[in-house]
């Protein structure tokens, strides 16, 4: 194959076309955020004159946006197509606490993906009382949004109210029990089955579960995956005595209480709970994994620098957030679009918290 000389017209033209293509790439809030070194949420707040950004940083962001040729002018869009180009992210207040740190990562990803599509995300926090009273979200009352992403478990009665509001919506990280609703969730069932099977493969026969399966659909699916692993090996008869509650049915975290008779391993419904269990076991004189093995779920960033590397199941939260935005965008622009339940694959992450009791 003959190479063209460095000064060849065709190669020069090709490079020019590539440069020109790069130069015409749309400028988004994410582009501005990367240029300055801040989050997309911060850029969004600054350009929309929202609270939470200092005047100095707001000025820097606006100047950079102007310099890069970014134009944000929602009023003409609203007049032209009858849409606000806003999407609400509704999350229960109970999830904005320690143990749900990943929801902030999901929220920021949603904001970035919406920005890429020319939409602005509005966060509304749902109080316990508002959920109990089935109060219509303020963003819907004031017709501020074109669609709604519901992040984290919400009661069936509240979901029923939302479904009457005639607005496109998608459920993220949970699903409803009675009606067919569009939702994006991790494959919690298979992920938990996979990690339970890993414990069994390593010789464990007495395996407990930590989590309240009455609390969320995700925890219930993880519990059912755990049960499947036990059932396949005729180990299910003893599991009830090793069940440990980590929260009440409303989702509020509670103190862990160890069972009187301990298993050789625990499957925890998430990594924060796994870490709390390890601390509780240490308080009672047990070492992990020397005395008891512990596995988690999610692969949270917060556990990666712990003294003990926790074997876990990695959930791709970035993909979950991205798919939820794709779904709501399509639903807003096509009322007939309804993809049903979207399952996002998980993978096993093996670290140091499992002690083999036999040859694998």
mmCIF file of C-alpha atoms in Angstrom:
data_model
loop_
_atom_site.group_PDB
_atom_site.id
_atom_site.type_symbol
_atom_site.label_atom_id
_atom_site.label_comp_id
_atom_site.label_asym_id
_atom_site.label_seq_id
_atom_site.Cartn_x
_atom_site.Cartn_y
_atom_site.Cartn_z
ATOM 1 C CA UNK A 1 0.000 0.000 0.000
ATOM 2 C CA UNK A 2 1.496 3.380 -1.075
ATOM 3 C CA UNK A 3 1.555 6.135 1.539
ATOM 4 C CA UNK A 4 0.694 9.673 0.458
ATOM 5 C CA UNK A 5 3.419 12.324 0.954
ATOM 6 C CA UNK A 6 3.065 14.623 4.013
ATOM 7 C CA UNK A 7 2.068 17.595 1.884
ATOM 8 C CA UNK A 8 -0.529 15.720 -0.126
ATOM 9 C CA UNK A 9 -3.679 17.756 -0.876
ATOM 10 C CA UNK A 10 -6.040 14.936 0.086
ATOM 11 C CA UNK A 11 -4.500 14.406 3.532
ATOM 12 C CA UNK A 12 -4.466 18.175 4.168
ATOM 13 C CA UNK A 13 -8.107 18.424 3.107
ATOM 14 C CA UNK A 14 -8.959 15.463 5.350
ATOM 15 C CA UNK A 15 -7.317 17.090 8.358
ATOM 16 C CA UNK A 16 -9.114 20.358 7.616
ATOM 17 C CA UNK A 17 -12.469 18.577 7.437
ATOM 18 C CA UNK A 18 -11.785 16.815 10.737
ATOM 19 C CA UNK A 19 -10.830 20.094 12.404
ATOM 20 C CA UNK A 20 -13.873 21.807 10.958
ATOM 21 C CA UNK A 21 -16.068 18.981 12.230
ATOM 22 C CA UNK A 22 -14.644 19.414 15.716
ATOM 23 C CA UNK A 23 -15.114 23.167 15.553
ATOM 24 C CA UNK A 24 -18.812 22.815 14.754
ATOM 25 C CA UNK A 25 -19.539 20.465 17.662
ATOM 26 C CA UNK A 26 -22.425 21.916 19.711
ATOM 27 C CA UNK A 27 -21.407 23.730 22.880
ATOM 28 C CA UNK A 28 -23.276 22.314 25.882
ATOM 29 C CA UNK A 29 -23.258 22.948 29.629
ATOM 30 C CA UNK A 30 -21.044 19.880 29.964
ATOM 31 C CA UNK A 31 -18.520 21.398 27.525
ATOM 32 C CA UNK A 32 -18.400 24.594 29.596
ATOM 33 C CA UNK A 33 -18.111 22.611 32.842
ATOM 34 C CA UNK A 34 -15.121 20.661 31.510
ATOM 35 C CA UNK A 35 -13.416 23.841 30.314
ATOM 36 C CA UNK A 36 -13.670 25.488 33.741
ATOM 37 C CA UNK A 37 -13.313 22.403 35.919
ATOM 38 C CA UNK A 38 -16.684 22.479 37.669
ATOM 39 C CA UNK A 39 -19.765 20.254 37.564
ATOM 40 C CA UNK A 40 -22.534 20.531 34.981
ATOM 41 C CA UNK A 41 -24.957 21.222 37.835
ATOM 42 C CA UNK A 42 -22.899 24.279 38.839
ATOM 43 C CA UNK A 43 -22.893 25.582 35.256
ATOM 44 C CA UNK A 44 -26.637 25.049 35.008
ATOM 45 C CA UNK A 45 -27.252 26.977 38.237
ATOM 46 C CA UNK A 46 -25.005 29.833 37.143
ATOM 47 C CA UNK A 47 -26.559 30.253 33.690
ATOM 48 C CA UNK A 48 -30.072 30.112 35.140
ATOM 49 C CA UNK A 49 -29.269 32.480 38.031
ATOM 50 C CA UNK A 50 -30.064 29.845 40.637
ATOM 51 C CA UNK A 51 -28.775 29.824 44.224
ATOM 52 C CA UNK A 52 -25.734 27.783 45.226
ATOM 53 C CA UNK A 53 -23.094 29.551 43.102
ATOM 54 C CA UNK A 54 -20.964 32.507 44.217
ATOM 55 C CA UNK A 55 -21.228 35.741 42.232
ATOM 56 C CA UNK A 56 -17.563 35.474 41.233
ATOM 57 C CA UNK A 57 -17.915 31.926 39.885
ATOM 58 C CA UNK A 58 -21.214 32.799 38.200
ATOM 59 C CA UNK A 59 -19.470 35.602 36.312
ATOM 60 C CA UNK A 60 -16.608 33.291 35.280
ATOM 61 C CA UNK A 61 -19.064 30.695 33.974
ATOM 62 C CA UNK A 62 -21.152 33.228 32.050
ATOM 63 C CA UNK A 63 -18.053 34.765 30.485
ATOM 64 C CA UNK A 64 -16.744 31.340 29.462
ATOM 65 C CA UNK A 65 -20.154 30.437 28.003
ATOM 66 C CA UNK A 66 -20.170 33.656 25.982
ATOM 67 C CA UNK A 67 -16.580 33.086 24.861
ATOM 68 C CA UNK A 68 -17.428 29.554 23.669
ATOM 69 C CA UNK A 69 -20.529 30.713 21.826
ATOM 70 C CA UNK A 70 -23.082 29.056 24.111
ATOM 71 C CA UNK A 71 -26.565 30.544 23.955
ATOM 72 C CA UNK A 72 -29.254 29.738 26.529
ATOM 73 C CA UNK A 73 -32.605 31.294 25.716
ATOM 74 C CA UNK A 74 -35.526 29.107 26.853
ATOM 75 C CA UNK A 75 -38.293 31.607 26.099
ATOM 76 C CA UNK A 76 -38.196 31.322 22.289
ATOM 77 C CA UNK A 77 -38.192 27.514 22.581
ATOM 78 C CA UNK A 78 -41.306 27.648 24.696
ATOM 79 C CA UNK A 79 -43.024 29.967 22.244
ATOM 80 C CA UNK A 80 -42.029 27.912 19.211
ATOM 81 C CA UNK A 81 -42.940 24.399 20.287
ATOM 82 C CA UNK A 82 -45.125 24.836 23.346
ATOM 83 C CA UNK A 83 -42.571 23.040 25.543
ATOM 84 C CA UNK A 84 -40.520 24.199 28.499
ATOM 85 C CA UNK A 85 -37.475 22.038 27.665
ATOM 86 C CA UNK A 86 -37.358 21.208 31.384
ATOM 87 C CA UNK A 87 -37.425 17.773 33.009
ATOM 88 C CA UNK A 88 -38.036 17.292 36.731
ATOM 89 C CA UNK A 89 -36.086 14.816 38.839
ATOM 90 C CA UNK A 90 -38.260 13.833 41.798
ATOM 91 C CA UNK A 91 -36.517 12.095 44.700
ATOM 92 C CA UNK A 92 -37.741 11.232 48.181
ATOM 93 C CA UNK A 93 -36.010 13.094 51.006
ATOM 94 C CA UNK A 94 -35.232 9.765 52.718
ATOM 95 C CA UNK A 95 -32.721 8.983 49.959
ATOM 96 C CA UNK A 96 -30.696 12.175 50.442
ATOM 97 C CA UNK A 97 -28.801 10.731 53.402
ATOM 98 C CA UNK A 98 -25.658 8.680 53.978
ATOM 99 C CA UNK A 99 -26.012 5.310 52.319
ATOM 100 C CA UNK A 100 -27.528 6.784 49.162
ATOM 101 C CA UNK A 101 -24.522 8.886 48.061
ATOM 102 C CA UNK A 102 -24.730 7.330 44.610
ATOM 103 C CA UNK A 103 -27.995 9.193 44.005
ATOM 104 C CA UNK A 104 -26.025 12.441 43.799
ATOM 105 C CA UNK A 105 -23.864 10.849 41.086
ATOM 106 C CA UNK A 106 -26.990 9.693 39.255
ATOM 107 C CA UNK A 107 -28.518 13.171 39.535
ATOM 108 C CA UNK A 108 -25.437 14.878 38.114
ATOM 109 C CA UNK A 109 -25.315 12.415 35.208
ATOM 110 C CA UNK A 110 -28.989 13.089 34.461
ATOM 111 C CA UNK A 111 -28.314 16.843 34.406
ATOM 112 C CA UNK A 112 -25.379 16.352 32.014
ATOM 113 C CA UNK A 113 -27.318 14.098 29.645
ATOM 114 C CA UNK A 114 -30.316 16.429 29.638
ATOM 115 C CA UNK A 115 -28.020 19.346 28.857
ATOM 116 C CA UNK A 116 -26.595 17.432 25.888
ATOM 117 C CA UNK A 117 -30.155 17.202 24.540
ATOM 118 C CA UNK A 118 -30.941 20.866 25.164
ATOM 119 C CA UNK A 119 -32.952 20.266 28.330
ATOM 120 C CA UNK A 120 -32.622 21.642 31.842
ATOM 121 C CA UNK A 121 -33.138 19.410 34.910
ATOM 122 C CA UNK A 122 -35.109 20.652 37.909
ATOM 123 C CA UNK A 123 -34.735 18.794 41.213
ATOM 124 C CA UNK A 124 -37.752 18.497 43.518
ATOM 125 C CA UNK A 125 -37.372 16.744 46.864
ATOM 126 C CA UNK A 126 -40.414 14.808 48.056
ATOM 127 C CA UNK A 127 -41.096 14.992 51.788
ATOM 128 C CA UNK A 128 -42.529 12.063 53.738
ATOM 129 C CA UNK A 129 -45.752 13.990 54.377
ATOM 130 C CA UNK A 130 -46.170 15.048 50.742
ATOM 131 C CA UNK A 131 -45.733 11.429 49.667
ATOM 132 C CA UNK A 132 -48.256 10.248 52.274
ATOM 133 C CA UNK A 133 -50.767 12.913 51.196
ATOM 134 C CA UNK A 134 -50.138 12.159 47.497
ATOM 135 C CA UNK A 135 -49.476 15.840 46.913
ATOM 136 C CA UNK A 136 -48.909 16.810 43.279
ATOM 137 C CA UNK A 137 -45.284 17.986 42.787
ATOM 138 C CA UNK A 138 -44.909 21.741 42.579
ATOM 139 C CA UNK A 139 -43.222 21.541 39.173
ATOM 140 C CA UNK A 140 -46.357 19.862 37.811
ATOM 141 C CA UNK A 141 -48.752 22.280 39.495
ATOM 142 C CA UNK A 142 -46.928 25.186 37.893
ATOM 143 C CA UNK A 143 -46.517 23.444 34.508
ATOM 144 C CA UNK A 144 -42.760 23.950 34.619
ATOM 145 C CA UNK A 145 -41.697 20.672 33.002
ATOM 146 C CA UNK A 146 -42.310 18.444 29.981
ATOM 147 C CA UNK A 147 -41.424 15.181 31.720
ATOM 148 C CA UNK A 148 -40.570 13.580 35.029
ATOM 149 C CA UNK A 149 -37.878 11.165 36.244
ATOM 150 C CA UNK A 150 -38.758 9.559 39.581
ATOM 151 C CA UNK A 151 -35.526 8.536 41.320
ATOM 152 C CA UNK A 152 -35.778 5.946 44.101
ATOM 153 C CA UNK A 153 -38.658 3.989 45.620
ATOM 154 C CA UNK A 154 -41.978 5.834 45.953
ATOM 155 C CA UNK A 155 -45.250 4.443 47.324
ATOM 156 C CA UNK A 156 -47.798 2.770 45.048
ATOM 157 C CA UNK A 157 -50.460 5.340 45.976
ATOM 158 C CA UNK A 158 -48.156 8.200 44.997
ATOM 159 C CA UNK A 159 -47.313 6.491 41.706
ATOM 160 C CA UNK A 160 -51.012 6.097 40.967
ATOM 161 C CA UNK A 161 -51.459 9.832 41.478
ATOM 162 C CA UNK A 162 -48.532 10.608 39.150
ATOM 163 C CA UNK A 163 -49.991 8.358 36.453
ATOM 164 C CA UNK A 164 -53.133 10.528 36.361
ATOM 165 C CA UNK A 165 -51.188 13.735 35.660
ATOM 166 C CA UNK A 166 -50.965 13.254 31.879
ATOM 167 C CA UNK A 167 -47.223 13.852 31.772
ATOM 168 C CA UNK A 168 -44.480 11.526 30.480
ATOM 169 C CA UNK A 169 -42.518 9.912 33.305
ATOM 170 C CA UNK A 170 -39.999 7.142 33.918
ATOM 171 C CA UNK A 171 -39.055 5.307 37.116
ATOM 172 C CA UNK A 172 -35.348 5.029 37.931
ATOM 173 C CA UNK A 173 -33.867 2.414 40.301
ATOM 174 C CA UNK A 174 -37.263 0.897 41.187
ATOM 175 C CA UNK A 175 -40.489 -0.271 39.591
ATOM 176 C CA UNK A 176 -44.200 -0.250 40.410
ATOM 177 C CA UNK A 177 -45.948 -3.388 41.526
ATOM 178 C CA UNK A 178 -49.354 -3.195 39.892
ATOM 179 C CA UNK A 179 -49.295 -1.109 36.738
ATOM 180 C CA UNK A 180 -47.041 -1.406 33.700
ATOM 181 C CA UNK A 181 -44.754 1.622 33.917
ATOM 182 C CA UNK A 182 -41.584 2.513 32.046
ATOM 183 C CA UNK A 183 -38.634 1.963 34.341
ATOM 184 C CA UNK A 184 -34.835 1.651 34.344
ATOM 185 C CA UNK A 185 -33.322 -0.700 36.924
ATOM 186 C CA UNK A 186 -30.196 -2.749 37.518
ATOM 187 C CA UNK A 187 -30.504 -6.515 37.142
ATOM 188 C CA UNK A 188 -30.648 -6.854 40.921
ATOM 189 C CA UNK A 189 -32.060 -10.375 40.909
ATOM 190 C CA UNK A 190 -29.308 -11.898 38.784
ATOM 191 C CA UNK A 191 -26.578 -9.842 40.469
ATOM 192 C CA UNK A 192 -27.538 -11.162 43.900
ATOM 193 C CA UNK A 193 -27.938 -14.695 42.567
ATOM 194 C CA UNK A 194 -24.452 -14.403 41.054
ATOM 195 C CA UNK A 195 -22.741 -13.283 44.267
ATOM 196 C CA UNK A 196 -24.627 -15.826 46.405
ATOM 197 C CA UNK A 197 -23.531 -18.557 43.999
ATOM 198 C CA UNK A 198 -19.956 -17.285 44.368
ATOM 199 C CA UNK A 199 -20.156 -17.799 48.147
ATOM 200 C CA UNK A 200 -21.572 -21.295 47.684
ATOM 201 C CA UNK A 201 -18.822 -22.100 45.180
ATOM 202 C CA UNK A 202 -16.336 -21.109 47.878
ATOM 203 C CA UNK A 203 -17.762 -23.651 50.302
ATOM 204 C CA UNK A 204 -20.251 -21.551 52.295
ATOM 205 C CA UNK A 205 -23.478 -23.319 53.275
ATOM 206 C CA UNK A 206 -24.806 -21.073 56.062
ATOM 207 C CA UNK A 207 -25.387 -17.721 54.369
ATOM 208 C CA UNK A 208 -27.337 -14.795 55.821
ATOM 209 C CA UNK A 209 -28.924 -11.744 54.197
ATOM 210 C CA UNK A 210 -28.807 -8.155 55.463
ATOM 211 C CA UNK A 211 -31.628 -5.897 54.287
ATOM 212 C CA UNK A 212 -35.344 -5.215 54.648
ATOM 213 C CA UNK A 213 -37.001 -6.625 51.532
ATOM 214 C CA UNK A 214 -40.234 -4.793 52.397
ATOM 215 C CA UNK A 215 -38.468 -1.448 51.903
ATOM 216 C CA UNK A 216 -37.703 -1.229 48.160
ATOM 217 C CA UNK A 217 -38.212 -3.276 45.014
ATOM 218 C CA UNK A 218 -34.427 -3.333 44.502
ATOM 219 C CA UNK A 219 -33.775 -4.930 47.894
ATOM 220 C CA UNK A 220 -36.604 -7.410 47.333
ATOM 221 C CA UNK A 221 -35.123 -8.438 43.976
ATOM 222 C CA UNK A 222 -31.704 -8.851 45.607
ATOM 223 C CA UNK A 223 -33.246 -10.982 48.343
ATOM 224 C CA UNK A 224 -35.024 -13.149 45.761
ATOM 225 C CA UNK A 225 -31.760 -13.619 43.834
ATOM 226 C CA UNK A 226 -30.110 -14.687 47.098
ATOM 227 C CA UNK A 227 -32.944 -17.177 47.708
ATOM 228 C CA UNK A 228 -32.580 -18.623 44.205
ATOM 229 C CA UNK A 229 -28.919 -19.361 44.883
ATOM 230 C CA UNK A 230 -29.808 -21.110 48.141
ATOM 231 C CA UNK A 231 -32.737 -23.055 46.659
ATOM 232 C CA UNK A 232 -30.584 -24.456 43.858
ATOM 233 C CA UNK A 233 -28.294 -26.005 46.479
ATOM 234 C CA UNK A 234 -30.981 -27.050 49.007
ATOM 235 C CA UNK A 235 -29.764 -24.451 51.524
ATOM 236 C CA UNK A 236 -32.906 -22.356 51.928
ATOM 237 C CA UNK A 237 -34.225 -24.002 55.121
ATOM 238 C CA UNK A 238 -31.866 -22.127 57.450
ATOM 239 C CA UNK A 239 -31.881 -18.675 55.848
ATOM 240 C CA UNK A 240 -34.598 -17.107 58.061
ATOM 241 C CA UNK A 241 -32.488 -17.393 61.213
ATOM 242 C CA UNK A 242 -29.706 -15.417 59.504
ATOM 243 C CA UNK A 243 -31.856 -12.496 58.266
ATOM 244 C CA UNK A 244 -30.717 -9.084 59.578
ATOM 245 C CA UNK A 245 -32.786 -5.897 59.188
ATOM 246 C CA UNK A 246 -30.891 -2.743 58.166
ATOM 247 C CA UNK A 247 -33.818 -0.283 57.902
ATOM 248 C CA UNK A 248 -37.516 0.044 58.641
ATOM 249 C CA UNK A 249 -40.197 -0.398 55.965
ATOM 250 C CA UNK A 250 -40.131 3.356 55.334
ATOM 251 C CA UNK A 251 -36.442 3.217 54.425
ATOM 252 C CA UNK A 252 -34.969 4.808 57.580
ATOM 253 C CA UNK A 253 -31.699 3.113 58.573
ATOM 254 C CA UNK A 254 -31.621 1.271 61.916
ATOM 255 C CA UNK A 255 -28.927 -0.286 64.108
ATOM 256 C CA UNK A 256 -27.840 -3.732 62.951
ATOM 257 C CA UNK A 257 -28.553 -6.589 65.361
ATOM 258 C CA UNK A 258 -26.546 -9.769 64.868
ATOM 259 C CA UNK A 259 -28.396 -13.110 65.018
ATOM 260 C CA UNK A 260 -27.743 -15.352 68.026
ATOM 261 C CA UNK A 261 -26.195 -17.977 65.771
ATOM 262 C CA UNK A 262 -23.956 -16.561 63.062
ATOM 263 C CA UNK A 263 -23.610 -17.942 59.518
ATOM 264 C CA UNK A 264 -20.251 -18.279 57.777
ATOM 265 C CA UNK A 265 -21.147 -15.512 55.291
ATOM 266 C CA UNK A 266 -23.538 -12.594 54.759
ATOM 267 C CA UNK A 267 -24.967 -11.152 51.548
ATOM 268 C CA UNK A 268 -25.644 -7.435 52.134
ATOM 269 C CA UNK A 269 -28.099 -5.443 50.029
ATOM 270 C CA UNK A 270 -25.521 -2.695 49.420
ATOM 271 C CA UNK A 271 -21.920 -1.767 50.171
ATOM 272 C CA UNK A 272 -22.636 0.783 52.911
ATOM 273 C CA UNK A 273 -24.580 -1.886 54.787
ATOM 274 C CA UNK A 274 -21.739 -4.361 54.218
ATOM 275 C CA UNK A 275 -19.302 -1.866 55.715
ATOM 276 C CA UNK A 276 -21.612 -1.282 58.702
ATOM 277 C CA UNK A 277 -21.892 -5.047 59.222
ATOM 278 C CA UNK A 278 -18.109 -5.459 59.159
ATOM 279 C CA UNK A 279 -17.816 -2.772 61.857
ATOM 280 C CA UNK A 280 -20.528 -4.473 63.933
ATOM 281 C CA UNK A 281 -18.779 -7.844 63.625
ATOM 282 C CA UNK A 282 -15.476 -6.249 64.651
ATOM 283 C CA UNK A 283 -17.162 -4.797 67.749
ATOM 284 C CA UNK A 284 -18.163 -8.333 68.734
ATOM 285 C CA UNK A 285 -14.671 -9.715 68.195
ATOM 286 C CA UNK A 286 -15.152 -11.255 64.736
ATOM 287 C CA UNK A 287 -12.756 -10.637 61.869
ATOM 288 C CA UNK A 288 -13.670 -10.419 58.174
ATOM 289 C CA UNK A 289 -12.977 -12.615 56.276
ATOM 290 C CA UNK A 290 -11.078 -14.823 58.750
ATOM 291 C CA UNK A 291 -14.175 -15.596 60.858
ATOM 292 C CA UNK A 292 -17.071 -14.478 58.666
ATOM 293 C CA UNK A 293 -17.226 -13.528 54.980
ATOM 294 C CA UNK A 294 -19.192 -10.445 53.880
ATOM 295 C CA UNK A 295 -20.229 -9.340 50.378
ATOM 296 C CA UNK A 296 -21.983 -6.179 49.239
ATOM 297 C CA UNK A 297 -23.770 -4.746 46.229
ATOM 298 C CA UNK A 298 -23.371 -1.594 44.054
ATOM 299 C CA UNK A 299 -19.561 -1.087 44.141
ATOM 300 C CA UNK A 300 -19.844 2.360 45.725
ATOM 301 C CA UNK A 301 -16.803 4.641 45.464
ATOM 302 C CA UNK A 302 -16.867 5.037 49.262
ATOM 303 C CA UNK A 303 -15.833 1.392 49.866
ATOM 304 C CA UNK A 304 -12.909 1.284 47.470
ATOM 305 C CA UNK A 305 -10.450 2.726 50.007
ATOM 306 C CA UNK A 306 -11.592 0.676 53.006
ATOM 307 C CA UNK A 307 -9.096 -1.453 54.941
ATOM 308 C CA UNK A 308 -10.887 -4.559 53.675
ATOM 309 C CA UNK A 309 -11.662 -4.779 49.974
ATOM 310 C CA UNK A 310 -15.326 -5.786 49.846
ATOM 311 C CA UNK A 311 -16.349 -8.335 47.225
ATOM 312 C CA UNK A 312 -19.439 -6.883 45.592
ATOM 313 C CA UNK A 313 -21.653 -6.548 42.531
ATOM 314 C CA UNK A 314 -21.007 -3.494 40.379
ATOM 315 C CA UNK A 315 -24.056 -1.558 39.204
ATOM 316 C CA UNK A 316 -23.574 0.720 36.194
ATOM 317 C CA UNK A 317 -25.342 3.793 37.578
ATOM 318 C CA UNK A 318 -24.029 6.024 34.783
ATOM 319 C CA UNK A 319 -25.725 3.854 32.167
ATOM 320 C CA UNK A 320 -28.905 3.714 34.254
ATOM 321 C CA UNK A 321 -29.045 7.519 34.422
ATOM 322 C CA UNK A 322 -28.234 7.851 30.720
ATOM 323 C CA UNK A 323 -30.925 5.376 29.664
ATOM 324 C CA UNK A 324 -33.514 7.109 31.868
ATOM 325 C CA UNK A 325 -32.813 10.392 30.058
ATOM 326 C CA UNK A 326 -33.041 8.690 26.662
ATOM 327 C CA UNK A 327 -36.394 7.177 27.646
ATOM 328 C CA UNK A 328 -37.924 10.413 28.957
ATOM 329 C CA UNK A 329 -36.646 12.344 25.921
ATOM 330 C CA UNK A 330 -38.312 9.868 23.551
ATOM 331 C CA UNK A 331 -41.530 9.844 25.586
ATOM 332 C CA UNK A 332 -41.717 13.648 25.523
ATOM 333 C CA UNK A 333 -41.319 13.696 21.765
ATOM 334 C CA UNK A 334 -43.413 10.605 20.996
ATOM 335 C CA UNK A 335 -46.471 10.000 23.187
ATOM 336 C CA UNK A 336 -46.784 6.425 21.874
ATOM 337 C CA UNK A 337 -43.266 5.433 22.979
ATOM 338 C CA UNK A 338 -43.230 2.984 25.917
ATOM 339 C CA UNK A 339 -40.166 0.726 26.270
ATOM 340 C CA UNK A 340 -41.320 -1.050 29.444
ATOM 341 C CA UNK A 341 -38.678 -2.191 31.911
ATOM 342 C CA UNK A 342 -35.038 -1.612 30.962
ATOM 343 C CA UNK A 343 -32.599 -3.956 32.767
ATOM 344 C CA UNK A 344 -28.987 -2.799 33.126
ATOM 345 C CA UNK A 345 -26.423 -5.585 33.527
ATOM 346 C CA UNK A 346 -24.281 -6.020 36.657
ATOM 347 C CA UNK A 347 -20.881 -7.659 37.125
ATOM 348 C CA UNK A 348 -19.109 -9.431 39.982
ATOM 349 C CA UNK A 349 -16.142 -7.600 41.554
ATOM 350 C CA UNK A 350 -13.963 -9.970 43.604
ATOM 351 C CA UNK A 351 -11.846 -8.474 46.390
ATOM 352 C CA UNK A 352 -10.751 -9.686 49.837
ATOM 353 C CA UNK A 353 -13.844 -10.118 52.028
ATOM 354 C CA UNK A 354 -14.585 -13.781 51.235
ATOM 355 C CA UNK A 355 -12.697 -16.695 52.786
ATOM 356 C CA UNK A 356 -12.870 -19.957 50.789
ATOM 357 C CA UNK A 357 -14.008 -22.850 52.989
ATOM 358 C CA UNK A 358 -13.272 -25.449 50.324
ATOM 359 C CA UNK A 359 -11.677 -25.789 46.907
ATOM 360 C CA UNK A 360 -13.564 -23.795 44.239
#
